[in-house]
Short mmCIF file of C-alpha atoms in Angstrom, two decimals:
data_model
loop_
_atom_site.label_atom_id
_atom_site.label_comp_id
_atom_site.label_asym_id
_atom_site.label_seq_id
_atom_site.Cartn_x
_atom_site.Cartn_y
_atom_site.Cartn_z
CA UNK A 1088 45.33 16.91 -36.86
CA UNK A 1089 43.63 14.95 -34.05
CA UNK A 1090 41.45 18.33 -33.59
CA UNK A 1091 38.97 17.76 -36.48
CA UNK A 1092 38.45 14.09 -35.59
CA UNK A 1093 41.84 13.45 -37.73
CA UNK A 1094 40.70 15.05 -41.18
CA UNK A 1095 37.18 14.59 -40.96
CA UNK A 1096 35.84 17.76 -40.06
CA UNK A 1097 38.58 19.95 -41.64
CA UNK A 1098 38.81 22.21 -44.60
CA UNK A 1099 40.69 24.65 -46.34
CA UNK A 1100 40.25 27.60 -43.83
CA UNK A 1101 41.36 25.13 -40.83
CA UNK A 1102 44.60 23.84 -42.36
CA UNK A 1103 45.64 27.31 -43.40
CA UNK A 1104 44.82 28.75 -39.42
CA UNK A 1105 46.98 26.13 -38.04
CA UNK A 1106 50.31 26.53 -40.29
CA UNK A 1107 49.39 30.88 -39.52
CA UNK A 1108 48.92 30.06 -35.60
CA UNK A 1109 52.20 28.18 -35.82
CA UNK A 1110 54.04 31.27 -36.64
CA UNK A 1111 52.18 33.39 -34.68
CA UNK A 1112 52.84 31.74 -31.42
CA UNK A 1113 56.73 31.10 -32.90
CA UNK A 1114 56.37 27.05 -32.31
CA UNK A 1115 58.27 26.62 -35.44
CA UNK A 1116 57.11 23.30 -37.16
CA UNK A 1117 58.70 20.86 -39.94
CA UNK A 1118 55.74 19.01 -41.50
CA UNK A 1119 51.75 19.28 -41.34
CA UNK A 1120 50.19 16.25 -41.37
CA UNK A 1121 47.01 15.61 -42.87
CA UNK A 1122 45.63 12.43 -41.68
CA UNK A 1123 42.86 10.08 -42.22
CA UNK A 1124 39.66 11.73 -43.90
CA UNK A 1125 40.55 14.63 -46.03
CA UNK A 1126 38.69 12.43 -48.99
CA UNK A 1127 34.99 12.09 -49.82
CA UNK A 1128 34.24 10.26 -46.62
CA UNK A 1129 30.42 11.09 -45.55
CA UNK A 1130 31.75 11.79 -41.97
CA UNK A 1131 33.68 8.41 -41.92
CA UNK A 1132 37.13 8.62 -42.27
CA UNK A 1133 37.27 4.67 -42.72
CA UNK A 1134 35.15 5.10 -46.01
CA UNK A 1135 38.42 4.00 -47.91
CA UNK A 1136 38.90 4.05 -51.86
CA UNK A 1137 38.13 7.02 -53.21
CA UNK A 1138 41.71 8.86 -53.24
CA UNK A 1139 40.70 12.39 -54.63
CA UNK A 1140 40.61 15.56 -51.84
CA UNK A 1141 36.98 16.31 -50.75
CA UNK A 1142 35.63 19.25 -53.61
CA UNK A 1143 33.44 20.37 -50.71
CA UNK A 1144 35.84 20.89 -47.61
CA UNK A 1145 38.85 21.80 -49.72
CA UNK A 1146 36.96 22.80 -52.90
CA UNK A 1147 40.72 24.11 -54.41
CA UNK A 1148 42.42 21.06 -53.37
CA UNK A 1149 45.40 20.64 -51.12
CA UNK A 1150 47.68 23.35 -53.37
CA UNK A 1151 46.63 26.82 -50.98
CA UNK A 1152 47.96 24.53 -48.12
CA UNK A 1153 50.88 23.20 -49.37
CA UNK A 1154 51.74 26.24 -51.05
CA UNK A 1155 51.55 28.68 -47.68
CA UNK A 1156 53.81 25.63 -46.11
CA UNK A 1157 55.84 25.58 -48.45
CA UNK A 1158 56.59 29.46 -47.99
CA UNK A 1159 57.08 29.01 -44.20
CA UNK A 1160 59.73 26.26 -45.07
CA UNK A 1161 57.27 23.84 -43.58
CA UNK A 1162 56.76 20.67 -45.57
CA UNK A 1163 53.38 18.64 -46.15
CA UNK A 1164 52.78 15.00 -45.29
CA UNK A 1165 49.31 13.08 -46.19
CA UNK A 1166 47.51 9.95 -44.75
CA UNK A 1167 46.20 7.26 -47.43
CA UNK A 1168 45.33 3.61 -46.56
CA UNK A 1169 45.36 2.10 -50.14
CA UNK A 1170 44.74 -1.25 -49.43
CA UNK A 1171 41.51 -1.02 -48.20
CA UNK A 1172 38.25 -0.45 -50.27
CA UNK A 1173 35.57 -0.44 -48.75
CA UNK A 1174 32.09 -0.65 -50.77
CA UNK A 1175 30.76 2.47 -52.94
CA UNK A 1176 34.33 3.95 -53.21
CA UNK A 1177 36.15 4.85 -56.75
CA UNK A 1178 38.14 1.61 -56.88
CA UNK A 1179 35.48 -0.90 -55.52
CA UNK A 1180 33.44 0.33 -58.76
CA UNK A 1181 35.95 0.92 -61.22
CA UNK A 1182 38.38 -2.31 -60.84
CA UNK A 1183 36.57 -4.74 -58.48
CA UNK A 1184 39.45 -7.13 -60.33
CA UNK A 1185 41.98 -5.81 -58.17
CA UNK A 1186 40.49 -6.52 -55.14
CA UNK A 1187 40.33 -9.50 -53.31
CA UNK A 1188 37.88 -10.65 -50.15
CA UNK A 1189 34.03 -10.75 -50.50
CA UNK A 1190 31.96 -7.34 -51.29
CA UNK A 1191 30.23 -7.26 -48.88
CA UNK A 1192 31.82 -7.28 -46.27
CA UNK A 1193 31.73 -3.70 -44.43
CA UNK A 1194 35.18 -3.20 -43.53
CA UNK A 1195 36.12 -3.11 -47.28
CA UNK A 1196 38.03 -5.55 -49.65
CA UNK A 1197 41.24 -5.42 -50.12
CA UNK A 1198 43.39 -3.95 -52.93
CA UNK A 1199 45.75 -6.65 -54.38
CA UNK A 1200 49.39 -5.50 -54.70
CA UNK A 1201 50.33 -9.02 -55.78
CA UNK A 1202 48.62 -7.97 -59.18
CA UNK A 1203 51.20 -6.05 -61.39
CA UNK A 1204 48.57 -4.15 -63.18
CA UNK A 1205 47.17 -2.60 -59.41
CA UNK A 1206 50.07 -1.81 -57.94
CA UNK A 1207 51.44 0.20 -61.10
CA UNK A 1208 48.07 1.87 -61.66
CA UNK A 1209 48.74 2.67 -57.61
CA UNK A 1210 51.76 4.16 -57.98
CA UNK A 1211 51.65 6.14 -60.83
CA UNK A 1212 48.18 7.74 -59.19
CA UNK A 1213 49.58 8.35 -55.77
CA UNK A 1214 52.90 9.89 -57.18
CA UNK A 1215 51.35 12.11 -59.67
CA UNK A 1216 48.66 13.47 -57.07
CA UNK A 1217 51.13 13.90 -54.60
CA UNK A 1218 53.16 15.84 -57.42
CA UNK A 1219 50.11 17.98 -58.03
CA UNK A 1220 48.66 18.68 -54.39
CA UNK A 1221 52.28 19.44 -53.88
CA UNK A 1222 52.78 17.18 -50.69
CA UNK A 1223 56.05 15.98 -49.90
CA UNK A 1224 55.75 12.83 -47.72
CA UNK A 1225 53.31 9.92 -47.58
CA UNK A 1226 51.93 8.05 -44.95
CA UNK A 1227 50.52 4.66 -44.96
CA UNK A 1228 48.02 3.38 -42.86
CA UNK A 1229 46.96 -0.45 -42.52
CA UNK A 1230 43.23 -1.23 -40.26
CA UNK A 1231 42.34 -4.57 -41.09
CA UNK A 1232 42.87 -8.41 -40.88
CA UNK A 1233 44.32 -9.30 -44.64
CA UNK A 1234 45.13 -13.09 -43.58
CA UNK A 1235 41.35 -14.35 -44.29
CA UNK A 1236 41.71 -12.47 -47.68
CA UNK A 1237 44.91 -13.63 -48.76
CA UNK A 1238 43.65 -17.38 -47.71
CA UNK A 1239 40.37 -17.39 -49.78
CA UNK A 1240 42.22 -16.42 -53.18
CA UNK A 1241 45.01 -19.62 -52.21
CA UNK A 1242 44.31 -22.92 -54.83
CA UNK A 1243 44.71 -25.68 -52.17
CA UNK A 1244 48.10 -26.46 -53.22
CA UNK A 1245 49.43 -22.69 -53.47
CA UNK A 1246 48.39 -21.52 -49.55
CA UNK A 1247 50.43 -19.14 -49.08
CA UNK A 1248 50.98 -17.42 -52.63
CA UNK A 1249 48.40 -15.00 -52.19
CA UNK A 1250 50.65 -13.38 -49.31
CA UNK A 1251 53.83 -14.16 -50.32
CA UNK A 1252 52.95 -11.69 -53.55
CA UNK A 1253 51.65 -8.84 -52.04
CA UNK A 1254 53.55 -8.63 -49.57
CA UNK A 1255 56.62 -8.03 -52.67
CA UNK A 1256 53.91 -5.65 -54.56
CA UNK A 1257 53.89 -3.39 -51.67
CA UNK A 1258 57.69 -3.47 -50.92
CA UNK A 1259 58.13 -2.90 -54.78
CA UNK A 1260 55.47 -0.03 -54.27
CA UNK A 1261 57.52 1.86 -52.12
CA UNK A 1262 60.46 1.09 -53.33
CA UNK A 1263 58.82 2.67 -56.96
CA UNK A 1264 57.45 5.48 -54.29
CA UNK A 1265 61.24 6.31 -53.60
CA UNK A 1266 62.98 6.11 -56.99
CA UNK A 1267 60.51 8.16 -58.22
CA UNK A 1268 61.36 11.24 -55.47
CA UNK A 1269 64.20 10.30 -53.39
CA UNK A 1270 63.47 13.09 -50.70
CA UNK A 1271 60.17 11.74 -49.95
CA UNK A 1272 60.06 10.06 -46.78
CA UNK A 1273 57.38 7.28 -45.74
CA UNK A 1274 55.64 7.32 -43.37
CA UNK A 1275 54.49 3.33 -41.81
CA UNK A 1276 51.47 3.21 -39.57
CA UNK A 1277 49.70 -0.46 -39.32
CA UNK A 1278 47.14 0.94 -36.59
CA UNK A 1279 49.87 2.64 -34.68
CA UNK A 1280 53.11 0.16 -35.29
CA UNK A 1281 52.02 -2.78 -36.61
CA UNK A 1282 53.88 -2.77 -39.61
CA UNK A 1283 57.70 -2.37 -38.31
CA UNK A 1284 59.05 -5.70 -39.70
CA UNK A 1285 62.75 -5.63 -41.23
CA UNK A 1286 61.90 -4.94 -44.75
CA UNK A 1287 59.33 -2.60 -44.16
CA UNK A 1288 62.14 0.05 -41.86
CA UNK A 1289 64.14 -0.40 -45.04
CA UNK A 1290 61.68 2.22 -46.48
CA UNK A 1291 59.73 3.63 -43.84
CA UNK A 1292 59.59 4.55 -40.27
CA UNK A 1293 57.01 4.41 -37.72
CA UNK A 1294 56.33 8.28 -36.88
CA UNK A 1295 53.08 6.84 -34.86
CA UNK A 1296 54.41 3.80 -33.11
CA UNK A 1297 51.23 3.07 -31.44
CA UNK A 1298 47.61 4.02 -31.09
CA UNK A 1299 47.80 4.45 -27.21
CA UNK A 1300 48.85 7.30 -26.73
CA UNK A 1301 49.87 10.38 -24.49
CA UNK A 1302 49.86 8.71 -20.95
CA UNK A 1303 52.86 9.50 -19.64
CA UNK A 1304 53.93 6.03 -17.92
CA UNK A 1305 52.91 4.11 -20.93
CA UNK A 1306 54.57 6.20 -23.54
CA UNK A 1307 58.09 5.98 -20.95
CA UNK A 1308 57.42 2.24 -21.07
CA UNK A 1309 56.93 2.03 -24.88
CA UNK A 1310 59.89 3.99 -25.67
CA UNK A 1311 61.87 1.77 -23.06
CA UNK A 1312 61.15 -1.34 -25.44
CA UNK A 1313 61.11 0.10 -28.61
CA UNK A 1314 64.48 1.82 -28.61
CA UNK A 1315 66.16 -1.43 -28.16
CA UNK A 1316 65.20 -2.63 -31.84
CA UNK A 1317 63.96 0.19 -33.75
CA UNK A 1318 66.59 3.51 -33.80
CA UNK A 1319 63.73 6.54 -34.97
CA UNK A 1320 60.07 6.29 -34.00
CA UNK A 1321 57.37 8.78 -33.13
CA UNK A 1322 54.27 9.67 -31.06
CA UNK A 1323 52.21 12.61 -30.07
CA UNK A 1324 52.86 15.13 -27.30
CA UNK A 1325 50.65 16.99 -25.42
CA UNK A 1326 50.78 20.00 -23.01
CA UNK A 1327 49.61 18.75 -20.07
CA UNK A 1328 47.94 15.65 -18.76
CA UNK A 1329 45.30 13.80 -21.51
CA UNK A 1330 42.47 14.31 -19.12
CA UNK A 1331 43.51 18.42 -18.84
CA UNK A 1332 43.77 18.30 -22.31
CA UNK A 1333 40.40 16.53 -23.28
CA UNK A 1334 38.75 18.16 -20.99
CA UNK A 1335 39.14 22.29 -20.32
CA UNK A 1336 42.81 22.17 -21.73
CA UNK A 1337 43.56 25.04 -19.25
CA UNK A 1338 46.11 23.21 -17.43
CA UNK A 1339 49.48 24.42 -16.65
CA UNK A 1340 52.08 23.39 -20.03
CA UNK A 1341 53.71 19.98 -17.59
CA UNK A 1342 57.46 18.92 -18.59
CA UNK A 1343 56.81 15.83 -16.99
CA UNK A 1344 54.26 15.25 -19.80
CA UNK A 1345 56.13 16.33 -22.70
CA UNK A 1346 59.05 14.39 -22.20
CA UNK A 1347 57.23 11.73 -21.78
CA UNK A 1348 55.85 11.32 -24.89
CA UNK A 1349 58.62 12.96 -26.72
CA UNK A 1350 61.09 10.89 -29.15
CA UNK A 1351 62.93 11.39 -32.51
CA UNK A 1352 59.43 12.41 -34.08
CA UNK A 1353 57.10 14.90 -32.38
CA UNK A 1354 53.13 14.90 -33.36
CA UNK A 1355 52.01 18.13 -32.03
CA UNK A 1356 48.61 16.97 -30.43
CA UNK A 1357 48.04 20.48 -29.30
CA UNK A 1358 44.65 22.81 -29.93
CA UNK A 1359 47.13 25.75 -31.35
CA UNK A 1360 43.79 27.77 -31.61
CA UNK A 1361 44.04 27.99 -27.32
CA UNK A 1362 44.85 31.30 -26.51
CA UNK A 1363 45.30 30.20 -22.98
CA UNK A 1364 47.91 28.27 -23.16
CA UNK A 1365 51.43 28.80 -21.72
CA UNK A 1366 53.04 28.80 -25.42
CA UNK A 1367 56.15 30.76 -23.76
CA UNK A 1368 56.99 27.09 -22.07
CA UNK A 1369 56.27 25.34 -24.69
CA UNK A 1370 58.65 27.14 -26.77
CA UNK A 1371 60.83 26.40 -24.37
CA UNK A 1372 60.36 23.17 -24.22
CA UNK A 1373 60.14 22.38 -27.89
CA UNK A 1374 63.65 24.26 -27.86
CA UNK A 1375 64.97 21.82 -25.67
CA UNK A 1376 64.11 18.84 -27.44
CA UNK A 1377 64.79 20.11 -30.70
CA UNK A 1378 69.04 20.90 -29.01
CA UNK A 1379 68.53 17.20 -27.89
CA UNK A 1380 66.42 15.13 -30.49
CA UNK A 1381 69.40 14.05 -32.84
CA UNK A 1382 71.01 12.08 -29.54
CA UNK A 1383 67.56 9.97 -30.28
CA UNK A 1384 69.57 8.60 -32.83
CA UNK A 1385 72.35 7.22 -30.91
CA UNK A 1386 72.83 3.98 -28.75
CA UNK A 1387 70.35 3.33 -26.19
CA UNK A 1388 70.85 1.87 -22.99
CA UNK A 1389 68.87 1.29 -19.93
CA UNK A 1390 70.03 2.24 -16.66
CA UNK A 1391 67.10 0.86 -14.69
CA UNK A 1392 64.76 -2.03 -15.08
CA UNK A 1393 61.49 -1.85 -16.77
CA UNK A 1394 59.22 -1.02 -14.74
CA UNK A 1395 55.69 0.99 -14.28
CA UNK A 1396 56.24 2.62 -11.14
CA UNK A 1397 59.55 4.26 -9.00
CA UNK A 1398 62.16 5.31 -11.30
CA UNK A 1399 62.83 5.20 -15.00
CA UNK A 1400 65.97 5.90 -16.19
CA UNK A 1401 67.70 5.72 -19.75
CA UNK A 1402 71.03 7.00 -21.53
CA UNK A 1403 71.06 7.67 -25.47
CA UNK A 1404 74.71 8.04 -26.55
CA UNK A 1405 76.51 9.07 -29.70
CA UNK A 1406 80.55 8.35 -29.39
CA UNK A 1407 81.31 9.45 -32.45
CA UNK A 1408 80.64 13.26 -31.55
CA UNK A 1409 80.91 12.67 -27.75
CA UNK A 1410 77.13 13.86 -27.15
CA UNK A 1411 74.21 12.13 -25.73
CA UNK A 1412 71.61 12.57 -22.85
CA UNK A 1413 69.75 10.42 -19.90
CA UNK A 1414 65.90 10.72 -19.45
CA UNK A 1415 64.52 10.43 -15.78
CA UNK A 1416 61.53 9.77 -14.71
CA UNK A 1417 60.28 9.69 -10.93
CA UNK A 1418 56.50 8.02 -11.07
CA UNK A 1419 53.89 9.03 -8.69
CA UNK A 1420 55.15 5.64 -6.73
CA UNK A 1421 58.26 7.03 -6.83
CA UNK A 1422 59.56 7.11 -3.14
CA UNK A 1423 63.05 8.29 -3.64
CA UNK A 1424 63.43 11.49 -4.43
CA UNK A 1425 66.55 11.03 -6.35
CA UNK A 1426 68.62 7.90 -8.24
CA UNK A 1427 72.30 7.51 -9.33
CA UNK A 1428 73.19 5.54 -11.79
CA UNK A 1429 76.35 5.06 -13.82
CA UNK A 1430 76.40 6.24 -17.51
CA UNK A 1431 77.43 3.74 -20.04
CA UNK A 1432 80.31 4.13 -22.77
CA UNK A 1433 81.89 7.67 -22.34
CA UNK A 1434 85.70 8.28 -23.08
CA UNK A 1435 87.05 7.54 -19.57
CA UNK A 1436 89.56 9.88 -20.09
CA UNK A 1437 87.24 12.80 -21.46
CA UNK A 1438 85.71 15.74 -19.34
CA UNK A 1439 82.05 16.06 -20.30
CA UNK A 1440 79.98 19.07 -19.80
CA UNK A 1441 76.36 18.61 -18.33
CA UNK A 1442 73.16 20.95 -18.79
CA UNK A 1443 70.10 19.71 -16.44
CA UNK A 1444 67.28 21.16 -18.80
CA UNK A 1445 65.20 21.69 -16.39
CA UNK A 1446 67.61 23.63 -14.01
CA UNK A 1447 69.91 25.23 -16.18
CA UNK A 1448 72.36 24.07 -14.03
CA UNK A 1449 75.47 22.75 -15.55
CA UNK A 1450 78.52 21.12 -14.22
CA UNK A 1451 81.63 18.91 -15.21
CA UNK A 1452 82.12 15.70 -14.93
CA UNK A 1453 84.99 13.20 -15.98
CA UNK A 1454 83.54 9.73 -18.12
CA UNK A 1455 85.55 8.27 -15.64
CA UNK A 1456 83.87 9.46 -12.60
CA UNK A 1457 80.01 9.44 -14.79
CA UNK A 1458 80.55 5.46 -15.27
CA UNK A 1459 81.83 4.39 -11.61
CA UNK A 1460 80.32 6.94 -9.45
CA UNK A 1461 77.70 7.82 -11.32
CA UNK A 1462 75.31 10.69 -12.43
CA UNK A 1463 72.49 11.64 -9.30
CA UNK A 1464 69.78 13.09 -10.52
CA UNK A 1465 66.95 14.19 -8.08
CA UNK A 1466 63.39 15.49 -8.77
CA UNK A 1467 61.39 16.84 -5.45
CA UNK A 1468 58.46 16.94 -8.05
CA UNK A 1469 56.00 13.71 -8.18
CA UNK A 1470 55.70 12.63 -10.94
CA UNK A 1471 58.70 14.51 -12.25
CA UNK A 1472 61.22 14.73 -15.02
CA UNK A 1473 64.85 15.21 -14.99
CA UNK A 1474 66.80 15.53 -18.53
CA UNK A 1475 70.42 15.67 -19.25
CA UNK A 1476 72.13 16.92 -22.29
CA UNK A 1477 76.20 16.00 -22.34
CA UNK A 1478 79.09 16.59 -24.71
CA UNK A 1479 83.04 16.48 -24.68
CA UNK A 1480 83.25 19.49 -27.38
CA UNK A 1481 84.86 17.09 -29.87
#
């Protein structure tokens, strides 16, 4: 999506290219997203308010999209930032009531979920479009400071109430969300993370965990600190370096890239219109991750220290089926050209089989020998990659 300046400069024809250039270049996807601007915007995708698709850039709706995804098996997810309304839109002229904060203010007003009557006129209009455009997932987005809103609606001896109520209108909301279609999934954004408090991963996960994105040392770092407290998140991946991309995008398809920015959820950020690029590697790659993604889900541990430069090493283990995989990354400070670390938690007693992705080389190793000698993993490449799928056939 981030091709048309997220949905601001698509349309109908552009949505229905991509999901046909997926299957032409056999990069089999799961979901389009739709993000931010696919409404009556005027070129702005922060013009918020105004939740009906834009007559003139998709003049049939979203129902030729979602209907050719639906018949490739691929599933539809859109962007909507309901509490914010910014001035001019639908709901800052049709129930200023519901909003709280001072019109005038550019950045919009704020859409009260504390109020009973806005939050079930909100979900009963967001379910039934999404019903209608036939889209199967919903994303939330959140761009603005509500404190200063919250605070000016407070009586002097309530501070606090104001908060304390929307904050259980918008749980309730997508709790409502939910019961309403329990295979919809939901999709938290906050600016890129912001919103991945306790209650909120009850419903939702963060399939954009930040808004820095694709550099490869930051995206290792984030994923580092995340995976400690938060068990599915997502970015964006790219083919090749953000500057290569950005600028020609005629750089070679670069591993070390991809897995950097690679985790549980996958946000293609690639120009699939590029007729140059190496789409035989990337199928390759995206094969690879998709064999390895589920071990996302398992226990993380870090085999090195945090760091920004040198190494980078972490395991993901699941026990229960005796599968997991390490991640290795050398940095361009990286003076060794290879680490060995031991492996955490495998079956002492179990023989595990290894597959070095990048290789193809495979060999067999006992847990015993994996958590006391070690696993050495080398990569004469700077910066480089080395990945490591493992399993005990249980």
């Amino acid at each position: 999506y981030r091709i048309y300046n997220e949905m601001v400069d698509a349309d109908e024809a552009s949505q229905l290219q991509f999901l046909r250039r997926y299957q032409e270049v056999q990069i089999p996807i799961d979901c389009l997203w739709m993000d931010a601007g696919w409404y009556p915007c005027d070129g702005v995708w922060g013009k918020t308010g105004t939740w009906k698709v834009d007559p003139e850039r998709f003049p049939r709706g979203f129902r030729p999209i979602s209907d050719l995804a639906a018949s490739q098996g691929v599933e539809v997810l859109v962007w909507f930032e309901p509490e914010r309304v910014t001035p001019g839109s639908w709901l800052a002229d049709h129930h200023a009531s519901w909003l709280l904060g001072d019109a005038e203010v550019p950045h919009g007003r704020m859409l009260n979920l504390g109020d009973p009557e806005a939050q079930r006129w909100l979900t009963d209009y967001i379910d039934t479009f999404m019903k209608q455009q036939g889209i199967d997932h919903y994303r939330q987005d959140f761009n603005f400071d509500p404190l200063g809103h919250w605070r000016a609606n407070d009586a002097d001896d309530r501070l606090g109430i104001t908060e304390i109520r929307h904050v259980i209108g918008y749980l309730q909301y997508f709790d409502e969300l939910l019961r309403r279609d329990p295979n919809r999934l939901i999709d938290t954004c906050a600016s890129g993370g912001q919103r991945c408090d306790i209650d909120t991963l009850q419903r939702a996960v963060p399939l954009w965990r930040s808004d820095y994105v694709f550099d490869p040392v930051g995206m290792q770092c984030i994923t580092y600190g995340l995976s400690s407290w938060i068990p599915y998140h997502g970015t964006g991946t790219v083919a090749h370096e953000p500057d290569g991309y950005y600028g020609s995008g005629k750089a070679p398809v670069d591993p070390y890239v991809f897995w950097s920015n690679a985790f549980s959820s996958i946000n293609c950020g690639l120009d699939i219109r590029d007729r140059e690029t190496d789409y035989e590697e990337l199928r390759r790659l995206f094969g690879q991750w998709r064999h390895l993604a589920p071990n996302f889900l398992g226990d993380f541990y870090p085999l090195t220290p945090y760091s920004q430069e040198n190494w980078m090493v972490w395991q993901f283990d699941r026990p229960e089926v005796g599968r997991g995989m390490v991640q290795a990354f050398r940095r361009v400070e990286g003076i060794y050209e290879s680490v060995r670390l031991q492996l955490r938690n495998l079956d002492a007693q179990a023989q595990y089989r290894l597959e070095f992705t990048e290789s193809g080389d495979t060999r067999v190793m006992s847990g015993k020998e994996l958590m006391r000698s070690g696993l050495v993993m080398e990569s004469p490449d700077v910066p480089g990659v080395v990945v490591v799928g493992y399993e005990t056939g249980k």
